Coordinates of C-alpha atoms in Angstrom, one line a residue:
X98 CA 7.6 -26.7 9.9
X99 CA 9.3 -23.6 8.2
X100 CA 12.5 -22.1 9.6
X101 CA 10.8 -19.3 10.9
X102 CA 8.3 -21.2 13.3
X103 CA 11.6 -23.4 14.2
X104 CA 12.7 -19.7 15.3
X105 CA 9.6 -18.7 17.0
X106 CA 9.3 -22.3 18.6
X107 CA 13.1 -21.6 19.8
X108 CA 12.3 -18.0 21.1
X109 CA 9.4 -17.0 22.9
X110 CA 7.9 -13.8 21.7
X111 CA 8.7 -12.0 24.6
X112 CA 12.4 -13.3 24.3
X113 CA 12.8 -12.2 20.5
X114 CA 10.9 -8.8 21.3
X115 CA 13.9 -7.9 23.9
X116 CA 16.9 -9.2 21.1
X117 CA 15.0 -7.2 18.7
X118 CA 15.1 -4.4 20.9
X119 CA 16.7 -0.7 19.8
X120 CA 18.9 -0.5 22.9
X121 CA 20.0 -4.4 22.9
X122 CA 20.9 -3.5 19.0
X123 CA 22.8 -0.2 19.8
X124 CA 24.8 -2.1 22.2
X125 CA 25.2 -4.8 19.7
X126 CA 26.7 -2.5 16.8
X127 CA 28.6 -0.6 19.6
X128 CA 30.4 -3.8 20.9
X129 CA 31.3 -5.1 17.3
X130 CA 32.5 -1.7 15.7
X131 CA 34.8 -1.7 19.5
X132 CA 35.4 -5.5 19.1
X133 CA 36.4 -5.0 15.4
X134 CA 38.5 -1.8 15.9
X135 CA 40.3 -3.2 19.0
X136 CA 41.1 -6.5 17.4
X137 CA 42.5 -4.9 14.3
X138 CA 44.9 -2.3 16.0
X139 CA 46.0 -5.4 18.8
X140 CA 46.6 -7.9 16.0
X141 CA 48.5 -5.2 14.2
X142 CA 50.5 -3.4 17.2
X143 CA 51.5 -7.6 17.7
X144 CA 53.0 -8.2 14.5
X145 CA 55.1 -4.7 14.0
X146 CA 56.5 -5.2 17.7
X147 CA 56.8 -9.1 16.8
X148 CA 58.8 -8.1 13.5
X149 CA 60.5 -5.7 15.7
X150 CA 61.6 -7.7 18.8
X151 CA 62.5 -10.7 16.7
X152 CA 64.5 -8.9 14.1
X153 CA 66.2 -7.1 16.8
X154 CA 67.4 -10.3 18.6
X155 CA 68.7 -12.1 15.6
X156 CA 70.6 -8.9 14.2
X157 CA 72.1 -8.5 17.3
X158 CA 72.9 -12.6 17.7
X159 CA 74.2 -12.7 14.3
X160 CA 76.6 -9.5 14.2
X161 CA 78.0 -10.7 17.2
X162 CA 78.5 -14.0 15.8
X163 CA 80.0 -12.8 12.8
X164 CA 82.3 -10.7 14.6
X165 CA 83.2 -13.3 17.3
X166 CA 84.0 -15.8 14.4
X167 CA 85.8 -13.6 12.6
X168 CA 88.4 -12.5 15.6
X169 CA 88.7 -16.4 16.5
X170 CA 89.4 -18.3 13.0
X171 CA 92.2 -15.6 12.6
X172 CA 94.2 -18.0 15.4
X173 CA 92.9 -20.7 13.5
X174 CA 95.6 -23.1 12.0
X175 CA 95.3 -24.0 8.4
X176 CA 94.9 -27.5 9.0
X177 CA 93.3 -27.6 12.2
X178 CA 92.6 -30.9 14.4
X179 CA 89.3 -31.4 16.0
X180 CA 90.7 -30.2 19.1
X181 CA 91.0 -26.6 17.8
X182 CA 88.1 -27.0 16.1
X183 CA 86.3 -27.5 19.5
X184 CA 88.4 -24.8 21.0
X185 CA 86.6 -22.1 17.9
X186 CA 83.2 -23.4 18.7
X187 CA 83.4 -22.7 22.6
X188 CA 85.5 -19.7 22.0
X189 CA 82.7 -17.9 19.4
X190 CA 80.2 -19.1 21.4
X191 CA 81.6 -17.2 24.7
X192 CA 80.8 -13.8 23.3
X193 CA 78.6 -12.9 26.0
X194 CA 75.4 -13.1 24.3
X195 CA 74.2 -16.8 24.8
X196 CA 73.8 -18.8 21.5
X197 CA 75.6 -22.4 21.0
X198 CA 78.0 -22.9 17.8
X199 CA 78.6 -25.9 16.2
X200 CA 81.5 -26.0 13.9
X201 CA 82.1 -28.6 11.0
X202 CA 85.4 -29.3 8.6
X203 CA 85.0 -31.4 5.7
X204 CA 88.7 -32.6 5.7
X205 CA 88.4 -33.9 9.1
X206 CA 85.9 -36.8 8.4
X207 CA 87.0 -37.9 11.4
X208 CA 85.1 -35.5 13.5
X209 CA 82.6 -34.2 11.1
X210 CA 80.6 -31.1 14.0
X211 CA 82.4 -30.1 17.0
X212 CA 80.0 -28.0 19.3
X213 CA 80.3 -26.0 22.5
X214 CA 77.2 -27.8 24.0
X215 CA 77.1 -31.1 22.4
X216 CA 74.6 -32.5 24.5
X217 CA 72.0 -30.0 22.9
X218 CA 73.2 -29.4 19.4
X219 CA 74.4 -31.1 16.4
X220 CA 74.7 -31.0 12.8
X221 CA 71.8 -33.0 12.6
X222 CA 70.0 -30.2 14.1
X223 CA 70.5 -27.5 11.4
X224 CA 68.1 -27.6 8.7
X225 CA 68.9 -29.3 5.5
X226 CA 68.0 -25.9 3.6
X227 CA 69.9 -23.8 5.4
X228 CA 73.4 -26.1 5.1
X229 CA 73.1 -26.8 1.1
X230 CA 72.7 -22.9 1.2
X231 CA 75.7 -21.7 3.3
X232 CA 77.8 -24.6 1.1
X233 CA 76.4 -23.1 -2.2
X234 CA 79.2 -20.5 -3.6
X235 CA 77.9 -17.5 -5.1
X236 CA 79.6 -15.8 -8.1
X237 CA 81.9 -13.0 -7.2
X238 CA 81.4 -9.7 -8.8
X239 CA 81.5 -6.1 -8.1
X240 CA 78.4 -6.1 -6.4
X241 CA 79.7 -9.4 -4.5
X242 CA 83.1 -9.8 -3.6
X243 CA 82.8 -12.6 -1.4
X244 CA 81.7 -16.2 -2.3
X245 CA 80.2 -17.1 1.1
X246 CA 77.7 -15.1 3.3
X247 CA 76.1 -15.9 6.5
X248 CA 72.4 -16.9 6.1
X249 CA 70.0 -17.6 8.6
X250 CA 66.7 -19.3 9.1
X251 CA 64.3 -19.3 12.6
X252 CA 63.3 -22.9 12.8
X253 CA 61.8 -24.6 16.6
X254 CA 63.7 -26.9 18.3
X255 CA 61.9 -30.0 20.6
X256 CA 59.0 -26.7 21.0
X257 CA 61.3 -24.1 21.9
X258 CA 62.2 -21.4 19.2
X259 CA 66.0 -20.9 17.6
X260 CA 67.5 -18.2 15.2
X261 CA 70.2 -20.6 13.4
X262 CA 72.5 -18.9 11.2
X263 CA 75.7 -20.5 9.5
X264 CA 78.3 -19.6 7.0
X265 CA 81.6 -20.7 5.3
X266 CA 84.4 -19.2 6.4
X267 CA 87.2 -19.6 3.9
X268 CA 86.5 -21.8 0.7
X269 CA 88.6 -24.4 2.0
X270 CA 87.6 -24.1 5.7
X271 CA 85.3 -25.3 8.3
X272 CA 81.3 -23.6 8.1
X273 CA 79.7 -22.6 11.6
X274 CA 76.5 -22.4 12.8
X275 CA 74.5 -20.6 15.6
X276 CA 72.0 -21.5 17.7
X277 CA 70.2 -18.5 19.5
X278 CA 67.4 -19.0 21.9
X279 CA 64.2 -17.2 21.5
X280 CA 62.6 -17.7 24.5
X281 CA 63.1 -14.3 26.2
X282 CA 61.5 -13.0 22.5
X283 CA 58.4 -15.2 23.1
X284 CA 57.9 -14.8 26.8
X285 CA 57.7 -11.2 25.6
X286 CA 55.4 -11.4 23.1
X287 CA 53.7 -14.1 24.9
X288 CA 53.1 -10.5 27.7
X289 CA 52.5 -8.6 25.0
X290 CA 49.5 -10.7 23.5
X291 CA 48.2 -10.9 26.6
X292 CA 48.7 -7.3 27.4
X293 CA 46.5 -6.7 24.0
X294 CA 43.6 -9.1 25.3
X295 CA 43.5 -7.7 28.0
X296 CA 43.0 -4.1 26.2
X297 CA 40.7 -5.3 23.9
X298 CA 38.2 -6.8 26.6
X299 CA 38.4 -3.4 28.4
X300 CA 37.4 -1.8 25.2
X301 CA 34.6 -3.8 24.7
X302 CA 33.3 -3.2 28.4
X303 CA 34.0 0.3 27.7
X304 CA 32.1 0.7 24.0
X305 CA 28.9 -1.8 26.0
X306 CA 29.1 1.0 28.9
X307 CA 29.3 3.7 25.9
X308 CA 26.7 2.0 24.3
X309 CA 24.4 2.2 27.1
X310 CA 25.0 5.0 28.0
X311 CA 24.0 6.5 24.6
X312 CA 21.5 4.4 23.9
X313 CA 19.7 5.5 27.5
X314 CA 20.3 9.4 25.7
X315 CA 18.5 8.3 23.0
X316 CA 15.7 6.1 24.2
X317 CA 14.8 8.6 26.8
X318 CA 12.6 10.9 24.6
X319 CA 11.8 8.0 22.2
X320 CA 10.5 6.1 25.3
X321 CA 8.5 9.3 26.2
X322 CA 7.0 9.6 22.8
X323 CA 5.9 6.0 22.8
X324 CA 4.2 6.5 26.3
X325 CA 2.5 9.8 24.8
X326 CA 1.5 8.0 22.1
X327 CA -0.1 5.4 24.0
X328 CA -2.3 7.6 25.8
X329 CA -3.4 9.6 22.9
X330 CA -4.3 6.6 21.3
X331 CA -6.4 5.5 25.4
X332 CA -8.4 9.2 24.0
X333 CA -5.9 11.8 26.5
X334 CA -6.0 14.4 23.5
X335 CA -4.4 16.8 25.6
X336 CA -1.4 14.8 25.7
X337 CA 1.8 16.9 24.4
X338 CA 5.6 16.7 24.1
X339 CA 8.4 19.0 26.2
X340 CA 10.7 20.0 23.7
X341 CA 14.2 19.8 24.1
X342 CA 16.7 21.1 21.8
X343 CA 16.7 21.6 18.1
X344 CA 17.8 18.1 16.7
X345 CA 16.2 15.1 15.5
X346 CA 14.3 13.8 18.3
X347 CA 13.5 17.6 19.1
X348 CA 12.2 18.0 16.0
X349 CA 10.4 14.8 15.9
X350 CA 8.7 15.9 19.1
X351 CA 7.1 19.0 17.7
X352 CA 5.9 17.3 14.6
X353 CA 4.1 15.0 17.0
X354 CA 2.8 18.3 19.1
X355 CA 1.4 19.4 16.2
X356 CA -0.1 16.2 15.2
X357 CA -1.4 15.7 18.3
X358 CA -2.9 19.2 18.5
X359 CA -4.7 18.6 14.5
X360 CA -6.2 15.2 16.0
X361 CA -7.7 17.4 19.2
X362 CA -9.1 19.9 17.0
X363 CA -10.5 17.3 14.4
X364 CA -12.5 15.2 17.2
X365 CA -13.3 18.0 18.8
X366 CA -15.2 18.8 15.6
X367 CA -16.6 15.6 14.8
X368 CA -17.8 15.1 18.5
X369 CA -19.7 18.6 18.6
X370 CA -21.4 17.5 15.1
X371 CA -22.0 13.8 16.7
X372 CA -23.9 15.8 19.6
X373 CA -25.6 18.0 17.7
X374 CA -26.7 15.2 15.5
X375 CA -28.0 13.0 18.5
X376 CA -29.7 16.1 20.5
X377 CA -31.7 17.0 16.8
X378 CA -32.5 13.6 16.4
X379 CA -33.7 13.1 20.3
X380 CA -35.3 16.6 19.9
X381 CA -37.4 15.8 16.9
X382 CA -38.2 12.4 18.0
X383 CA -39.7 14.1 21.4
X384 CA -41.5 16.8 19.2
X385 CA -43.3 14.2 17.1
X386 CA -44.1 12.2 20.4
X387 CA -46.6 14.3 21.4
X388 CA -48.5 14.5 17.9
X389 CA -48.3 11.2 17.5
X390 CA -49.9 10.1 20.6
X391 CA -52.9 12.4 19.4
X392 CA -52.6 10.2 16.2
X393 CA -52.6 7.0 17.9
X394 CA -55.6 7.9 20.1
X395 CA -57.4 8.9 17.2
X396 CA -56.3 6.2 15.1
X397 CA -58.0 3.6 17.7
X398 CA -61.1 5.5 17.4
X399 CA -61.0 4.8 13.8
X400 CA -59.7 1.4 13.8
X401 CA -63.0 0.1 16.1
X402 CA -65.3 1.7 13.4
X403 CA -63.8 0.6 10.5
X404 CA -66.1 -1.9 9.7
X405 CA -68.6 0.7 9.7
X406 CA -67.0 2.9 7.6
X407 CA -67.6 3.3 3.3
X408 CA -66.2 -0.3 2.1
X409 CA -64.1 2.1 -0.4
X410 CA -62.9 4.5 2.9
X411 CA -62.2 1.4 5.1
X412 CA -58.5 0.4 3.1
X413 CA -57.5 3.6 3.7
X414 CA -58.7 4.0 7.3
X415 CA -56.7 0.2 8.3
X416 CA -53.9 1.7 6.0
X417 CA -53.6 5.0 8.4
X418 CA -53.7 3.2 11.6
X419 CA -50.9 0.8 10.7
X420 CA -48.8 3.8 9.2
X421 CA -49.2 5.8 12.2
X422 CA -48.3 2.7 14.6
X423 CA -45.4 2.1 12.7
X424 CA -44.6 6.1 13.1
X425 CA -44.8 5.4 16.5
X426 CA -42.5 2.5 16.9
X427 CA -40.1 4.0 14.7
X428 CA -39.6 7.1 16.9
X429 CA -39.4 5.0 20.1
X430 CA -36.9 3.7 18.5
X431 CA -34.9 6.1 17.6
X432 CA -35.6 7.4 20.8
X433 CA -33.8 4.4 22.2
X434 CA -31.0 4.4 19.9
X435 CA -30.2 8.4 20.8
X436 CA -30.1 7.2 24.7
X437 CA -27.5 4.3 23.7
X438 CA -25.4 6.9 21.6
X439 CA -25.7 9.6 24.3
X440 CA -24.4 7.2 27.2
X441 CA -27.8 8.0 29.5
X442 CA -29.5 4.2 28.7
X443 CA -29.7 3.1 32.6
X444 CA -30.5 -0.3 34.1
X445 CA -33.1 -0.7 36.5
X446 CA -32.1 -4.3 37.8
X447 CA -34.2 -6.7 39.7
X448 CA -33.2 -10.3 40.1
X449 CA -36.1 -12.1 38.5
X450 CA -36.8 -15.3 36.8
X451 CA -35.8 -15.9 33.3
X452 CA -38.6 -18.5 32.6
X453 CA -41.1 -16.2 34.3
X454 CA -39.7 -13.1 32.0
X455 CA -40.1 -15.0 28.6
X456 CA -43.3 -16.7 29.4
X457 CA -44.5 -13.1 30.5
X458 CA -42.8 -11.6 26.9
X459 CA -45.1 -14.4 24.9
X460 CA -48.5 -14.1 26.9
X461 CA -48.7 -10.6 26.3
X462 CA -47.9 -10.9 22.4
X463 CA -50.2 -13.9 22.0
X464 CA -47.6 -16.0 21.0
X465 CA -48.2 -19.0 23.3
X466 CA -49.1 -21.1 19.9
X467 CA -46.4 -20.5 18.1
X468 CA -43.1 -20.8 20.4
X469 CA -42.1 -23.9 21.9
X470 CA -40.6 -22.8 25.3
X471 CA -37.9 -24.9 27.3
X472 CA -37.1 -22.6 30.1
X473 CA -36.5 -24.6 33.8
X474 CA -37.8 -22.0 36.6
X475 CA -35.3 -21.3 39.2
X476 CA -32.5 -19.4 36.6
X477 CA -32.6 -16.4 38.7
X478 CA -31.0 -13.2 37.1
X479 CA -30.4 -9.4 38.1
X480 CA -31.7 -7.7 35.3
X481 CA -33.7 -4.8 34.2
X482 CA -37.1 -6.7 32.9
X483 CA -38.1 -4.0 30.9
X484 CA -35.2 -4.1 28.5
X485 CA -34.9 -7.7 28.4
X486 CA -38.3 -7.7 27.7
X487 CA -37.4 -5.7 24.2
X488 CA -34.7 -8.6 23.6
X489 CA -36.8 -11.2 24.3
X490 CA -39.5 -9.4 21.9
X491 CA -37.1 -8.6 18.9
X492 CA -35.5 -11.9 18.8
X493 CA -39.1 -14.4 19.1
X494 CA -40.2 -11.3 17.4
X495 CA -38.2 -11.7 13.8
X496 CA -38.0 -15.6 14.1
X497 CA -41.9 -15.6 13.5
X498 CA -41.6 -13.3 11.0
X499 CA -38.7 -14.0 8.9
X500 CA -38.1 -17.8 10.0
X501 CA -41.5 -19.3 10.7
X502 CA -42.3 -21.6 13.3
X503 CA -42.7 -23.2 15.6
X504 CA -40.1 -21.1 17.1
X505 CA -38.1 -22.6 19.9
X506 CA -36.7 -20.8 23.2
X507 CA -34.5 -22.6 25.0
X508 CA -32.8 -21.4 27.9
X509 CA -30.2 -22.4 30.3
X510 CA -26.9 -21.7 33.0
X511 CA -23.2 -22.0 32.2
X512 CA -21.6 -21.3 35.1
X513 CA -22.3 -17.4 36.1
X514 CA -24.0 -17.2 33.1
X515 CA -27.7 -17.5 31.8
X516 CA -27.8 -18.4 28.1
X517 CA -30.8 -18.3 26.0
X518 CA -31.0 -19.6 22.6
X519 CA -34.0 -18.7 20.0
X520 CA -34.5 -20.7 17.0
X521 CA -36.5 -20.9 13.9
X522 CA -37.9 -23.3 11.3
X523 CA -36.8 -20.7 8.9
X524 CA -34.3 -21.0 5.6
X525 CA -31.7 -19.2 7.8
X526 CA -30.0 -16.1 7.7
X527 CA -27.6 -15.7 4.0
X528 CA -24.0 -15.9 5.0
X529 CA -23.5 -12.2 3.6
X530 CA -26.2 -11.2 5.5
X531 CA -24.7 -12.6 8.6
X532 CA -22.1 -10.1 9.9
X533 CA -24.6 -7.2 9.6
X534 CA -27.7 -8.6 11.6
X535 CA -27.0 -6.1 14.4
X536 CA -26.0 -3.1 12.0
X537 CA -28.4 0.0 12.1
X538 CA -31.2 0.4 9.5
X539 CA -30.1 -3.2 7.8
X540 CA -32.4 -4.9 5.7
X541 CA -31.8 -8.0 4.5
X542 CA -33.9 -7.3 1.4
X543 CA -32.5 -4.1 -0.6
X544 CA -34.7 -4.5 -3.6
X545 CA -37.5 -3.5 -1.1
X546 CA -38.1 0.1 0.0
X547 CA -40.3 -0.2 2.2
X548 CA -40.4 -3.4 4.7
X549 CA -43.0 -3.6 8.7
X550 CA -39.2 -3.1 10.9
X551 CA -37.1 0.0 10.9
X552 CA -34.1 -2.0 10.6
X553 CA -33.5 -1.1 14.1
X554 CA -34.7 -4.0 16.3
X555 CA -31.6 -5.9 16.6
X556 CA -29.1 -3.5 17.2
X557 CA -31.4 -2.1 20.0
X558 CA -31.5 -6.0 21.2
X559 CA -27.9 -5.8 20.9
X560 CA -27.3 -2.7 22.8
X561 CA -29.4 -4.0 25.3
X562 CA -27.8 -7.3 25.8
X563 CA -24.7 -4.7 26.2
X564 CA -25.6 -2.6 29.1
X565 CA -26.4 -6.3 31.1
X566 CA -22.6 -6.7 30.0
X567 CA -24.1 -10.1 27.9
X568 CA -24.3 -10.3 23.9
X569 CA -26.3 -11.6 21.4
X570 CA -24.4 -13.6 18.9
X571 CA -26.2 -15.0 15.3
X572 CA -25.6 -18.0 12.9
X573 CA -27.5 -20.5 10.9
X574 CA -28.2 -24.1 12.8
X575 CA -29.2 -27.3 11.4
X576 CA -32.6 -25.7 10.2
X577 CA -33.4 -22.1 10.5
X578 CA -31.2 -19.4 12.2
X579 CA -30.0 -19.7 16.0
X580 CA -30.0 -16.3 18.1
X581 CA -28.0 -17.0 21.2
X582 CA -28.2 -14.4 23.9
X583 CA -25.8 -15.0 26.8
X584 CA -26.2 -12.7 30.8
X585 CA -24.3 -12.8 33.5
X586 CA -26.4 -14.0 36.2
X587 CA -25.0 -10.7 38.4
X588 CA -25.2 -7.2 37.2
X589 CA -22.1 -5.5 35.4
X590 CA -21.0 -2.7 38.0
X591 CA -22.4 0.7 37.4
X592 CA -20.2 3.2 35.4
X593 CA -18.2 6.4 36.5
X594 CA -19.5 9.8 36.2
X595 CA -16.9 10.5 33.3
X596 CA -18.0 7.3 31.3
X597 CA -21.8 7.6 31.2
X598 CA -21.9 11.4 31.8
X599 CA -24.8 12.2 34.0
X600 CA -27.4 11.3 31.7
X601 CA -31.5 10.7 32.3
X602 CA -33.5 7.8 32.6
X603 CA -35.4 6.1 30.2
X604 CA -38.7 7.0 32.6
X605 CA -37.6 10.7 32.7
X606 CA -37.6 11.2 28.6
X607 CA -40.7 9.7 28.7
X608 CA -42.3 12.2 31.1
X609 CA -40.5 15.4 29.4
X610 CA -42.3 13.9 26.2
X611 CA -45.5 14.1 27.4

């Protein structure tokens, strides 16, 4: 399985249609450019005041220590005991500002760090880094007139953060060191992170809020033009576009106005020549109806006496009659076709028997010998028989013809349905032949110009099979070609005035015919 039907699998169709969605990815690209924007200006406004407030605090802690450690070692003996030693260490550290000091001598071994709280700090407690540099002389010059400086480092303490800054006092006496709490400085920014969180969750609310917002401006008239679109494509030509404005979606409107309005003007074209087309070709077929049924009655005559006739007239005389039938059948047919096209073909249902209909089909085409019929009675059906009659006839019809028999009719009910299948003893139908059994004027045969059928019979069956609300389906059995025509036992219900227009009767062309 790819990763794409892994996706699919993951995410019903429905599901991915609505992440895929234009407002879902507006508010997407809203909330990131927001989410991106807000996170970059909190993290930065976090560091400059965190520089700030930090840098502030240990300035201030490490002036005043200077300054307090310079007053007091002035009172300082030259060879101060550990006593006075404790004495500087609680007196710099009482300055007001509340950092610990711890104060070491070198030539007291005996009491190496003296601090003013030493139940908290300790020599130990001041980074090894930080002591070799306040012990590390640096070379006095202009630039530096004083060996010793106070250095500093920010280190955390058992969790809790500590400026500690030390330096030497005189080359040969004692070093101090700070210890100034941060805590105030990171409850602070501790508020101040929060603060920005805070901010930044608002600002993505606000930019989704925005987003919909916008994205409800601009799906508005794209929503519109999808729902006009949808009914110009259901055939509402008419459909058209209130324009609003003169920008992008205004202008998109218009062009669809005017597409819209070309489309109207182009079917309305094609429809008048499709009409004109049908009512010449129903016109002509009921002006040669009435010639032709002076043909056909003469054409009898001459059929019964053509054994009478000149044996070098006769040919001609059989070859007449059967031109002038097939004249005949031909502009029935057409006749039949024009009603389909023009939406007037009407049922005239009767519930009947299907075995009873066939059976009737085959006696009156005297083709009892050659069809095998398997048709239980009972398969009761509202139909119109004279139009299943025309199925019934094409479909045992070609199978003699083209397939051969014995032909076989077998008929029977699935569910609210009647299903009759005709089959031949035939070579079968060629699979390229197949998809265009039921097209108009098809011949299987090109290489033939003339051929008995008009090419019309099955689509006529077809269209037939249609207005019952069945079909006719074809394809090749196990010898021979299968034509399966499937009813619904009840009659499909009648259409509206504005589908079928109001339209004649099959009965009423034939009686302005004659």
């Amino acid at each position: 399985m790819t990763d794409h039907q892994k996706t699919a699998r993951r995410f019903p169709a429905g599901r991915w249609r609505r992440l895929r969605s234009l407002r879902v990815r507006l508010i997407a690209v809203f909330a990131a450019v927001a989410l991106l924007a807000a996170v970059s200006a909190s993290g930065i406004a976090y560091w400059l005041n965190r520089d700030a407030v930090l840098k502030r605090a240990q300035d201030t802690a490490l002036n005043d220590f200077r300054v307090s450690l310079s007053r007091n070692v002035s009172e300082l003996p030259l060879d101060a005991a550990c006593p006075e030693l404790a004495a500087l260490a609680s007196n710099v550290a009482s300055s007001g500002l509340s950092y610990d000091v711890v104060v070491v001598d070198p030539a007291h071994p005996e009491c190496p760090a003296t601090s003013s709280d030493p139940t908290h700090f300790t020599l130990a407690d001041v980074p090894a880094a930080l002591q070799s540099t306040v012990a590390k002389p640096r070379e006095v010059s202009e630039s530096n007139p004083y060996p010793y400086h106070l250095y500093w480092q920010r280190q955390n303490l058992e969790g809790r953060p500590f400026v500690i800054g030390g330096t030497k006092v005189v080359p040969n006496g004692p070093t101090a060191y700070m210890f100034k709490s941060l805590e105030n400085e990171r409850a602070d920014l501790n508020t101040l992170g929060w603060s920005l969180a805070i901010a930044t969750l608002l600002a993505l609310i606000g930019s989704a809020l925005l987003a919909q917002a916008a994205s409800a401006t601009v799906l508005r008239p794209v929503k519109r033009l999808g729902d006009a679109a949808r009914r110009l494509g259901q055939g509402h030509l008419d459909t058209r576009l209130e324009v609003e404005g003169s920008d992008e979606l205004a202008d998109l409107a218009r062009t669809f106005n005017r597409a819209a309005e070309s489309l109207h003007e182009q079917v309305e074209e094609l429809s008048a020549r499709e009409a004109q087309s049908r009512r010449f070709v129903a016109d002509m077929s009921h002006e040669l109806r009435t010639p032709l049924t002076a043909m056909t009655a003469v054409t009898d005559i001459l059929e019964d006496e053509a054994e009478s006739l000149d044996p070098m007239i006769e040919p001609a005389v059989r070859l007449v009659v059967s031109e002038t039938r097939r004249l005949s059948d031909l502009v029935e047919n057409l006749m039949e076709v024009t009603r389909f096209d023009a939406g007037t073909a009407k049922l005239v249902a009767d519930e009947v028997d299907i075995a009873d209909l066939i059976m009737s089909c085959i006696d009156g085409r005297a083709w009892y010998d050659a069809v095998e019929v398997d048709a239980p009675r009972g398969i009761l059906a509202v139909v119109d028989p004279r139009r299943l009659d025309v199925v019934f006839a094409n479909l045992i019809g070609n199978a003699l013809k083209h397939g051969g028999s014995p032909v076989r009719v077998k008929v029977r009910q699935a569910g609210e349905s009647v299903v009759v299948e005709v089959s031949d003893s035939g070579p079968g139908i060629p699979e390229d032949v197949l998809p265009h059994v039921f097209d108009r004027f098809y011949k299987a045969d090109r290489g033939r110009a003339r051929s008995e059928g008009s090419g019309l019979g099955l689509s006529i069956a077809m269209a037939n099979a249609r207005i019952h609300g069945g079909t006719i389906t074809a394809a090749n059995g196990e010898v021979g070609a299968v034509f399966t025509l499937t009813l619904p036992l009840a009659p499909p219900p009648p259409p509206s005035a504005g589908e079928g227009g109001p339209g004649r009767d099959a009965a009423e062309d034939d009686k302005d015919a004659t």
